[in-house]
Coordinates of C-alpha atoms in Angstrom, one line a residue:
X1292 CA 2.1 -1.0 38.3
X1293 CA 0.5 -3.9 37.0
X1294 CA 1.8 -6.0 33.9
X1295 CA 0.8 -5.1 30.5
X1296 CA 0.5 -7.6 27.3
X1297 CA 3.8 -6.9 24.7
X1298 CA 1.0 -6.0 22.2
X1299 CA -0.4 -3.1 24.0
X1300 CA 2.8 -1.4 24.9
X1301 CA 4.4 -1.8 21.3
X1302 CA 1.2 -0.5 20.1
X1303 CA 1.4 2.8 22.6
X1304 CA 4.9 3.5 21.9
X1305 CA 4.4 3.2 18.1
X1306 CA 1.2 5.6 18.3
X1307 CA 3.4 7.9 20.2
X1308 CA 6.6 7.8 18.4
X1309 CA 4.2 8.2 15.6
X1310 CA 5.1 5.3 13.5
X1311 CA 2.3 3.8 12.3
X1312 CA 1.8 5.5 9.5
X1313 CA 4.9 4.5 8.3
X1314 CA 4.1 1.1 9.5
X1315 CA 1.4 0.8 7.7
X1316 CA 2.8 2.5 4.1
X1317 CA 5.3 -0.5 4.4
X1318 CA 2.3 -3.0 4.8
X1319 CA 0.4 -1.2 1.8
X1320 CA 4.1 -1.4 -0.1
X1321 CA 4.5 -5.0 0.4
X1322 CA 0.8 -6.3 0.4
X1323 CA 0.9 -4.4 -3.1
X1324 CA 3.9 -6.7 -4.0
X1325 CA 2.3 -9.6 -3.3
X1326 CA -0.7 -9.1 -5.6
X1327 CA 0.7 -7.8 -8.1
X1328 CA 3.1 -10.7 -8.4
X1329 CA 6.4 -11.2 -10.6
X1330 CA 5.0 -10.4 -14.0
X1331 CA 4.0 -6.9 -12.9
X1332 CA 6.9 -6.2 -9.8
X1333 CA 9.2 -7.2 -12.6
X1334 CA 8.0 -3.8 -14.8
X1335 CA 7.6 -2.0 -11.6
X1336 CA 10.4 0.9 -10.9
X1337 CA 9.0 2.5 -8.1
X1338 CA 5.7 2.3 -5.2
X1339 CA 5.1 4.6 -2.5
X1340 CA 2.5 6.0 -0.5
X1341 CA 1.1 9.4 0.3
X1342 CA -2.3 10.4 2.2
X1343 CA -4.2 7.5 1.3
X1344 CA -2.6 7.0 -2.1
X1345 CA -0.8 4.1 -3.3
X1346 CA 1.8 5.4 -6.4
X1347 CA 3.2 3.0 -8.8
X1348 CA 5.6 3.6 -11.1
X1349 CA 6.0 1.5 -14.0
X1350 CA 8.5 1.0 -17.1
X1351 CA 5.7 -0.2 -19.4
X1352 CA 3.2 1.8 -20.7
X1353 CA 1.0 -1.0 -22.0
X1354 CA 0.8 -2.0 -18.6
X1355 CA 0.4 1.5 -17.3
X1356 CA -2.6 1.6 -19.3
X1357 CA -3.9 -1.8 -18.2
X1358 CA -3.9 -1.4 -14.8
X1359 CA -5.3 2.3 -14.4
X1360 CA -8.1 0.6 -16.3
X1361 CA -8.4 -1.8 -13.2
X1362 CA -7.2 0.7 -10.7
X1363 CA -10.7 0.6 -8.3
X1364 CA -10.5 -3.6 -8.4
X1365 CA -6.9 -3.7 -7.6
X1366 CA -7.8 -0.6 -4.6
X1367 CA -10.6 -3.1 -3.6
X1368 CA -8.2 -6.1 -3.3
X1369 CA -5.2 -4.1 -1.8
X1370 CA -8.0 -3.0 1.2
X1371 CA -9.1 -6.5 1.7
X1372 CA -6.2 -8.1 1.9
X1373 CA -4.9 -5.5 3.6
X1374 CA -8.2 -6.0 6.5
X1375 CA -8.9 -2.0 6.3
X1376 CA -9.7 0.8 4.1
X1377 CA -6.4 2.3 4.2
X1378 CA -6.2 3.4 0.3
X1379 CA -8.4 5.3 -1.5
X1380 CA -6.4 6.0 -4.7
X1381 CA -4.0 4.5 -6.9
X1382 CA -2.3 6.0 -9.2
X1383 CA 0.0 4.5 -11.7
X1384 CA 2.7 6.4 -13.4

């Protein structure tokens, strides 16, 4: 058996323990974080994803309303900095 790069193997055994969705819910969790920044994390309660959907659940309704208005920018942002297309809804509750 030849010798295999770390990357490869973790990759493999993630596909097959099939992780990487979750792997990558956690990515979309915290890249969402980190553009949203403190202002809107701190009226944040809850963020989750399901089958391609970022959820957000807020405490403010002003800001509810704000960002729904800017939902398909803030989806374009989260994809980019994200380096793939893996949301294609947000919805903020």
């Amino acid at each position: 058996m030849n010798p295999r790069p770390l990357g490869a193997v973790l990759k493999e055994v993630i596909e097959r323990l099939g992780l990487k969705s979750r792997i990558e819910a956690a990515q979309v969790v915290e890249t969402w974080a980190a553009l949203a920044g403190p202002q809107i994390n701190r009226v944040t309660d809850a963020v989750w994803v399901r089958d391609g959907t970022l959820y957000v659940k807020l405490t403010s309704a002003a800001w509810r309303h704000t960002l729904h208005l800017q939902r398909e920018q803030w989806r374009l942002r989260l994809n980019e900095a994200l380096g793939k297309p893996l949301i294609q809804e947000i919805v903020f509750r």
